[in-house]
Amino acid sequence: MTTAQLFALTPGEPAGIGPDLCLLLARAAQPHPLVAIASRELLSERAALLGLRIDLLAAAPGNWPSQPAPAGSLYVWDTPLQAKVRPGQLDSSNAAYVLQTLTRAGQGCLDGDFAGMITAPVHKGVINEAGIAFSGHTEFLAELTHTEQVVMMLATRGLRVALVTTHLPLKDVAAAITAERLARVARILHADLVQKFGIAQPRILVCGLNPHAGEGGHLGREEIEVIEPTLELLRGEGLNLIGPLPADTLFTPKHLDQCDAVLAMYHDQGLPVLKYKGFGAAVNVTLGLPIIRTSVDHGTALDLAGSGQIDCGSLQVALETAYQMAASRR
């Protein structure tokens, strides 16, 4: 056993469903050692609330597990809370706790202790209420790892969708799609498909920005002036890029059956299709980092915390994706 087979799991917002997901997942054995970076007290209390008998096993630097935990047990790197947690009730006092779990996981990946990290959802608002500037996992990990540019990609079985722009108002999207940005995102997508997914020559379908991909300039000139010249430049570097294609016909079996990923221009161009295909069984992957990070595709679901009425399917897919990426990594 090497440390490259060990993975970190962060439960995210303690008042949300993240702790529940970790405990439900622990009912079955995982193929690799998995360490939850969390409050042992929190997990113990949540297990009691859910009526689960989960054996919480100690793990820490210098005492990493060498084998997967048996079914019904979970390795925990105890990370103390700042305040008592009540399911469904946010408390900004625990914002520092959430960030400490992420720091421990991310730094552990950088140090080679963990082969990758898998994250349950955080609540951005309550962290900001604590006076901590925080815009999300992606940006936090980019800063931690000193990464200038990252790319959001969501994936489910049979479909991967990466985004040129992410959380922007629609009125700002066209201006944000510059040749420089498009080239940077496409290069990161191509490189990580090769290096972290083991795809030797990835085939990437690229969406146009406008309806009908601009229809020869009659419905917008972004394709002619920005997208097409950039794609041609990148093809000269060896990237296999097909497009720009109209998004309404790109997302059909005729095209998708022959590609490894889709590059969409904006959030609601690509992600509705992916979530329709795989909601509850999709994973968010941060590309461009020097570490492997996957996440669930849903939020904290505060109203369901402690209820037992949740599905851990997305977390299981996030784990499986991290395992596959670590095995494929070059």
CSV table of C-alpha atoms in Angstrom, one decimal:
chain,number,residue,atom,x,y,z
A,1,MET,CA,0.0,0.0,0.0
A,2,THR,CA,1.3,3.5,-0.9
A,3,THR,CA,-0.1,6.8,0.1
A,4,ALA,CA,-1.2,7.3,-3.5
A,5,GLN,CA,-4.1,5.0,-2.8
A,6,LEU,CA,-5.5,7.1,0.1
A,7,PHE,CA,-8.3,9.6,-0.4
A,8,ALA,CA,-9.7,12.5,1.6
A,9,LEU,CA,-13.4,13.2,2.1
A,10,THR,CA,-14.6,16.6,3.4
A,11,PRO,CA,-18.3,16.7,4.6
A,12,GLY,CA,-18.7,20.5,3.9
A,13,GLU,CA,-21.3,22.5,5.8
A,14,PRO,CA,-21.8,20.7,9.1
A,15,ALA,CA,-25.5,21.7,9.4
A,16,GLY,CA,-26.2,20.3,5.9
A,17,ILE,CA,-26.4,16.8,4.5
A,18,GLY,CA,-22.7,16.4,4.0
A,19,PRO,CA,-22.1,14.5,7.3
A,20,ASP,CA,-25.2,12.3,6.5
A,21,LEU,CA,-23.8,11.4,3.1
A,22,CYS,CA,-20.4,10.4,4.6
A,23,LEU,CA,-22.2,8.1,7.1
A,24,LEU,CA,-24.5,6.6,4.6
A,25,LEU,CA,-21.6,5.9,2.3
A,26,ALA,CA,-19.8,4.1,5.2
A,27,ARG,CA,-22.4,1.4,5.3
A,28,ALA,CA,-20.6,-0.3,2.4
A,29,ALA,CA,-16.9,-0.8,2.0
A,30,GLN,CA,-14.9,1.3,-0.4
A,31,PRO,CA,-12.2,-0.1,-2.7
A,32,HIS,CA,-9.6,2.3,-1.3
A,33,PRO,CA,-8.8,3.8,2.1
A,34,LEU,CA,-10.9,6.9,2.6
A,35,VAL,CA,-10.4,9.4,5.4
A,36,ALA,CA,-13.2,11.8,6.4
A,37,ILE,CA,-11.7,15.1,7.6
A,38,ALA,CA,-14.4,16.1,10.0
A,39,SER,CA,-15.5,16.5,13.6
A,40,ARG,CA,-15.8,13.0,15.2
A,41,GLU,CA,-18.4,14.4,17.6
A,42,LEU,CA,-20.5,15.7,14.7
A,43,LEU,CA,-20.4,12.4,12.9
A,44,SER,CA,-21.2,10.5,16.0
A,45,GLU,CA,-24.2,12.7,16.8
A,46,ARG,CA,-25.5,12.6,13.3
A,47,ALA,CA,-25.2,8.8,13.1
A,48,ALA,CA,-27.3,8.5,16.3
A,49,LEU,CA,-29.9,10.8,14.8
A,50,LEU,CA,-30.0,8.7,11.6
A,51,GLY,CA,-30.1,5.5,13.6
A,52,LEU,CA,-26.9,4.3,12.0
A,53,ARG,CA,-24.3,2.2,13.7
A,54,ILE,CA,-21.0,3.4,12.1
A,55,ASP,CA,-17.7,2.7,13.8
A,56,LEU,CA,-15.6,5.8,13.6
A,57,LEU,CA,-11.9,4.9,13.3
A,58,ALA,CA,-9.1,7.3,14.2
A,59,ALA,CA,-6.7,8.5,11.4
A,60,ALA,CA,-4.2,11.3,11.3
A,61,PRO,CA,-0.8,12.2,9.8
A,62,GLY,CA,1.6,9.4,10.9
A,63,ASN,CA,-1.3,7.1,11.4
A,64,TRP,CA,-2.9,6.7,8.0
A,65,PRO,CA,-4.8,3.6,7.2
A,66,SER,CA,-3.2,1.0,5.0
A,67,GLN,CA,-6.5,-0.8,4.1
A,68,PRO,CA,-10.0,0.2,3.2
A,69,ALA,CA,-12.3,0.5,6.2
A,70,PRO,CA,-14.7,-2.5,6.7
A,71,ALA,CA,-18.4,-2.0,5.9
A,72,GLY,CA,-20.1,-0.1,8.7
A,73,SER,CA,-17.0,2.0,9.6
A,74,LEU,CA,-15.3,5.2,8.6
A,75,TYR,CA,-11.8,6.6,9.1
A,76,VAL,CA,-11.9,10.1,10.6
A,77,TRP,CA,-9.2,12.7,11.0
A,78,ASP,CA,-10.8,14.5,13.9
A,79,THR,CA,-11.2,18.3,13.2
A,80,PRO,CA,-12.9,20.1,16.1
A,81,LEU,CA,-16.0,22.3,15.6
A,82,GLN,CA,-16.2,25.8,16.9
A,83,ALA,CA,-19.8,25.5,18.0
A,84,LYS,CA,-22.5,22.9,18.5
A,85,VAL,CA,-24.3,21.9,15.3
A,86,ARG,CA,-28.0,21.6,14.9
A,87,PRO,CA,-29.1,20.0,11.6
A,88,GLY,CA,-30.5,22.5,9.2
A,89,GLN,CA,-29.4,25.6,11.3
A,90,LEU,CA,-26.5,27.5,9.9
A,91,ASP,CA,-23.9,29.0,12.3
A,92,SER,CA,-21.2,31.3,11.1
A,93,SER,CA,-19.1,30.2,14.1
A,94,ASN,CA,-18.2,27.0,12.2
A,95,ALA,CA,-17.0,28.7,9.0
A,96,ALA,CA,-13.4,28.4,10.1
A,97,TYR,CA,-14.0,24.7,10.8
A,98,VAL,CA,-15.2,24.1,7.2
A,99,LEU,CA,-12.2,25.9,5.7
A,100,GLN,CA,-9.8,23.9,8.0
A,101,THR,CA,-11.2,20.6,6.6
A,102,LEU,CA,-10.6,21.9,3.1
A,103,THR,CA,-7.1,23.1,3.9
A,104,ARG,CA,-6.2,19.8,5.5
A,105,ALA,CA,-7.4,17.8,2.5
A,106,GLY,CA,-5.9,20.1,-0.1
A,107,GLN,CA,-2.5,20.4,1.6
A,108,GLY,CA,-2.6,16.6,2.2
A,109,CYS,CA,-3.0,16.1,-1.6
A,110,LEU,CA,-0.1,18.5,-2.3
A,111,ASP,CA,2.1,16.7,0.3
A,112,GLY,CA,1.4,13.4,-1.3
A,113,ASP,CA,-0.6,11.9,1.6
A,114,PHE,CA,-3.8,11.8,-0.4
A,115,ALA,CA,-4.3,10.7,-4.1
A,116,GLY,CA,-7.3,13.0,-4.3
A,117,MET,CA,-10.0,14.8,-2.4
A,118,ILE,CA,-13.8,14.5,-2.6
A,119,THR,CA,-15.9,17.3,-1.3
A,120,ALA,CA,-19.5,17.5,0.0
A,121,PRO,CA,-21.3,20.9,-0.4
A,122,VAL,CA,-20.4,24.0,1.6
A,123,HIS,CA,-22.6,27.0,2.2
A,124,LYS,CA,-20.9,30.1,0.7
A,125,GLY,CA,-23.2,32.6,2.4
A,126,VAL,CA,-22.6,31.5,6.0
A,127,ILE,CA,-18.8,31.6,5.4
A,128,ASN,CA,-19.0,35.1,4.1
A,129,GLU,CA,-21.2,36.1,7.1
A,130,ALA,CA,-18.3,35.1,9.3
A,131,GLY,CA,-16.2,37.8,7.6
A,132,ILE,CA,-14.3,35.4,5.4
A,133,ALA,CA,-14.1,36.2,1.7
A,134,PHE,CA,-15.1,32.9,0.1
A,135,SER,CA,-16.6,32.3,-3.4
A,136,GLY,CA,-16.4,28.5,-3.5
A,137,HIS,CA,-14.4,25.4,-3.3
A,138,THR,CA,-12.9,26.0,-6.7
A,139,GLU,CA,-11.4,29.4,-6.0
A,140,PHE,CA,-10.3,28.4,-2.5
A,141,LEU,CA,-8.4,25.4,-3.8
A,142,ALA,CA,-6.9,27.4,-6.7
A,143,GLU,CA,-5.5,29.8,-4.1
A,144,LEU,CA,-4.3,27.0,-1.8
A,145,THR,CA,-2.5,25.3,-4.7
A,146,HIS,CA,-1.2,28.6,-6.3
A,147,THR,CA,-3.1,27.8,-9.5
A,148,GLU,CA,-3.9,30.8,-11.8
A,149,GLN,CA,-6.6,29.2,-14.0
A,150,VAL,CA,-9.1,26.4,-13.3
A,151,VAL,CA,-11.9,24.9,-15.3
A,152,MET,CA,-15.3,23.6,-14.0
A,153,MET,CA,-16.4,20.3,-15.6
A,154,LEU,CA,-19.4,18.3,-14.7
A,155,ALA,CA,-19.7,14.7,-15.6
A,156,THR,CA,-22.1,11.8,-15.5
A,157,ARG,CA,-22.0,8.4,-17.1
A,158,GLY,CA,-21.6,9.0,-20.8
A,159,LEU,CA,-21.2,12.8,-20.8
A,160,ARG,CA,-18.6,15.4,-19.7
A,161,VAL,CA,-19.3,19.1,-20.0
A,162,ALA,CA,-16.7,21.8,-19.3
A,163,LEU,CA,-17.4,25.5,-19.2
A,164,VAL,CA,-15.6,28.5,-20.8
A,165,THR,CA,-17.5,30.9,-18.4
A,166,THR,CA,-19.2,29.9,-15.2
A,167,HIS,CA,-21.2,32.0,-12.8
A,168,LEU,CA,-21.7,35.2,-14.9
A,169,PRO,CA,-24.9,37.1,-15.7
A,170,LEU,CA,-26.0,36.2,-19.2
A,171,LYS,CA,-25.5,39.8,-20.3
A,172,ASP,CA,-21.8,39.6,-19.5
A,173,VAL,CA,-21.1,36.2,-21.2
A,174,ALA,CA,-20.3,37.4,-24.8
A,175,ALA,CA,-17.7,39.9,-23.6
A,176,ALA,CA,-16.1,37.3,-21.4
A,177,ILE,CA,-15.5,34.9,-24.2
A,178,THR,CA,-12.2,36.2,-25.5
A,179,ALA,CA,-9.7,34.3,-27.6
A,180,GLU,CA,-7.3,34.2,-24.6
A,181,ARG,CA,-9.9,32.7,-22.3
A,182,LEU,CA,-11.2,30.2,-24.7
A,183,ALA,CA,-7.7,29.0,-25.6
A,184,ARG,CA,-6.7,28.7,-21.9
A,185,VAL,CA,-9.8,26.7,-21.0
A,186,ALA,CA,-9.5,24.4,-24.0
A,187,ARG,CA,-5.9,23.7,-23.3
A,188,ILE,CA,-6.6,22.8,-19.6
A,189,LEU,CA,-9.5,20.6,-20.6
A,190,HIS,CA,-7.4,18.8,-23.2
A,191,ALA,CA,-4.4,18.4,-20.8
A,192,ASP,CA,-6.5,17.0,-18.0
A,193,LEU,CA,-8.4,14.6,-20.2
A,194,VAL,CA,-4.9,13.2,-21.2
A,195,GLN,CA,-3.2,13.4,-17.8
A,196,LYS,CA,-6.0,12.6,-15.3
A,197,PHE,CA,-8.4,10.6,-17.4
A,198,GLY,CA,-5.9,8.6,-19.5
A,199,ILE,CA,-7.4,9.6,-22.8
A,200,ALA,CA,-4.5,9.7,-25.2
A,201,GLN,CA,-6.2,11.8,-28.0
A,202,PRO,CA,-9.3,13.4,-26.6
A,203,ARG,CA,-12.0,14.5,-29.0
A,204,ILE,CA,-13.8,17.7,-27.8
A,205,LEU,CA,-17.0,19.1,-29.2
A,206,VAL,CA,-17.2,22.9,-28.9
A,207,CYS,CA,-20.5,24.7,-28.7
A,208,GLY,CA,-21.1,28.0,-30.5
A,209,LEU,CA,-22.3,30.9,-28.4
A,210,ASN,CA,-25.2,32.0,-30.5
A,211,PRO,CA,-28.3,30.1,-31.8
A,212,HIS,CA,-27.3,28.0,-34.8
A,213,ALA,CA,-23.7,28.9,-34.0
A,214,GLY,CA,-24.2,32.4,-35.4
A,215,GLU,CA,-25.6,31.2,-38.7
A,216,GLY,CA,-22.8,32.6,-40.7
A,217,GLY,CA,-22.8,35.9,-38.8
A,218,HIS,CA,-26.6,36.6,-39.2
A,219,LEU,CA,-27.2,35.7,-35.5
A,220,GLY,CA,-24.0,37.0,-34.0
A,221,ARG,CA,-20.4,37.3,-35.0
A,222,GLU,CA,-18.6,35.8,-32.0
A,223,GLU,CA,-18.1,32.5,-33.8
A,224,ILE,CA,-16.5,34.2,-36.8
A,225,GLU,CA,-14.4,36.7,-34.9
A,226,VAL,CA,-13.4,34.8,-31.8
A,227,ILE,CA,-14.3,31.1,-31.6
A,228,GLU,CA,-13.4,29.8,-35.0
A,229,PRO,CA,-10.0,31.5,-35.3
A,230,THR,CA,-9.1,30.3,-31.7
A,231,LEU,CA,-10.1,26.7,-32.5
A,232,GLU,CA,-8.0,26.8,-35.7
A,233,LEU,CA,-5.0,28.0,-33.7
A,234,LEU,CA,-5.4,25.2,-31.1
A,235,ARG,CA,-5.8,22.6,-33.8
A,236,GLY,CA,-2.4,23.6,-35.0
A,237,GLU,CA,-1.2,22.7,-31.5
A,238,GLY,CA,-2.6,19.2,-31.9
A,239,LEU,CA,-5.9,19.6,-30.0
A,240,ASN,CA,-8.8,17.7,-31.6
A,241,LEU,CA,-11.6,20.3,-31.5
A,242,ILE,CA,-14.8,19.9,-33.5
A,243,GLY,CA,-17.0,23.0,-33.9
A,244,PRO,CA,-18.3,25.5,-33.1
A,245,LEU,CA,-21.5,23.5,-33.4
A,246,PRO,CA,-25.0,24.6,-32.6
A,247,ALA,CA,-25.7,23.6,-29.0
A,248,ASP,CA,-29.2,22.5,-29.8
A,249,THR,CA,-28.0,19.8,-32.1
A,250,LEU,CA,-24.6,19.1,-30.5
A,251,PHE,CA,-26.2,17.4,-27.5
A,252,THR,CA,-27.6,14.4,-29.6
A,253,PRO,CA,-26.3,10.9,-29.7
A,254,LYS,CA,-25.0,11.4,-33.3
A,255,HIS,CA,-22.4,13.8,-31.9
A,256,LEU,CA,-22.0,12.7,-28.3
A,257,ASP,CA,-21.3,9.1,-29.1
A,258,GLN,CA,-18.1,10.2,-30.8
A,259,CYS,CA,-16.7,12.6,-28.2
A,260,ASP,CA,-14.8,12.6,-24.9
A,261,ALA,CA,-16.1,16.0,-23.7
A,262,VAL,CA,-18.2,19.0,-24.6
A,263,LEU,CA,-16.9,22.5,-24.2
A,264,ALA,CA,-19.9,24.8,-23.5
A,265,MET,CA,-19.6,28.6,-23.7
A,266,TYR,CA,-21.7,29.3,-20.5
A,267,HIS,CA,-23.3,27.7,-17.5
A,268,ASP,CA,-26.9,27.3,-18.6
A,269,GLN,CA,-25.9,26.1,-22.1
A,270,GLY,CA,-24.3,22.9,-21.1
A,271,LEU,CA,-25.3,22.0,-17.5
A,272,PRO,CA,-29.1,21.7,-18.0
A,273,VAL,CA,-28.5,18.9,-20.4
A,274,LEU,CA,-26.0,17.2,-18.2
A,275,LYS,CA,-28.2,17.4,-15.1
A,276,TYR,CA,-31.2,16.2,-17.0
A,277,LYS,CA,-29.2,13.2,-18.1
A,278,GLY,CA,-27.6,12.5,-14.7
A,279,PHE,CA,-28.9,14.5,-11.8
A,280,GLY,CA,-28.2,12.7,-8.6
A,281,ALA,CA,-25.5,10.7,-10.4
A,282,ALA,CA,-23.2,13.5,-11.6
A,283,VAL,CA,-19.9,14.8,-10.3
A,284,ASN,CA,-18.2,18.2,-10.4
A,285,VAL,CA,-14.5,18.0,-11.3
A,286,THR,CA,-12.1,20.9,-11.0
A,287,LEU,CA,-9.6,20.8,-13.9
A,288,GLY,CA,-6.3,22.6,-13.9
A,289,LEU,CA,-5.3,22.0,-10.3
A,290,PRO,CA,-2.1,20.1,-9.5
A,291,ILE,CA,-4.3,17.8,-7.4
A,292,ILE,CA,-7.4,15.7,-8.0
A,293,ARG,CA,-10.6,17.2,-6.7
A,294,THR,CA,-14.2,15.9,-7.3
A,295,SER,CA,-17.4,17.0,-5.7
A,296,VAL,CA,-21.1,16.3,-5.6
A,297,ASP,CA,-23.4,18.1,-8.0
A,298,HIS,CA,-25.9,19.4,-5.4
A,299,GLY,CA,-26.1,21.8,-2.5
A,300,THR,CA,-26.3,21.5,1.3
A,301,ALA,CA,-30.0,20.7,1.4
A,302,LEU,CA,-30.4,22.1,4.9
A,303,ASP,CA,-34.0,21.0,5.1
A,304,LEU,CA,-33.0,17.3,4.7
A,305,ALA,CA,-30.1,17.2,7.1
A,306,GLY,CA,-30.7,14.5,9.7
A,307,SER,CA,-33.8,13.2,8.0
A,308,GLY,CA,-32.4,10.1,6.4
A,309,GLN,CA,-34.3,11.0,3.2
A,310,ILE,CA,-31.4,11.6,0.9
A,311,ASP,CA,-29.5,9.7,-1.8
A,312,CYS,CA,-25.7,9.4,-1.7
A,313,GLY,CA,-25.6,8.6,-5.4
A,314,SER,CA,-23.7,11.7,-6.5
A,315,LEU,CA,-21.1,11.3,-3.7
A,316,GLN,CA,-20.6,7.7,-4.8
A,317,VAL,CA,-20.0,8.9,-8.4
A,318,ALA,CA,-17.6,11.6,-7.1
A,319,LEU,CA,-15.6,8.9,-5.3
A,320,GLU,CA,-15.6,6.6,-8.3
A,321,THR,CA,-14.4,9.4,-10.6
A,322,ALA,CA,-11.6,10.4,-8.2
A,323,TYR,CA,-10.5,6.7,-8.0
A,324,GLN,CA,-10.5,6.5,-11.8
A,325,MET,CA,-8.6,9.8,-12.2
A,326,ALA,CA,-5.9,8.7,-9.7
A,327,ALA,CA,-5.5,5.4,-11.5
A,328,SER,CA,-5.3,7.1,-14.9
A,329,ARG,CA,-3.0,10.0,-13.8
A,330,ARG,CA,0.1,10.4,-15.9
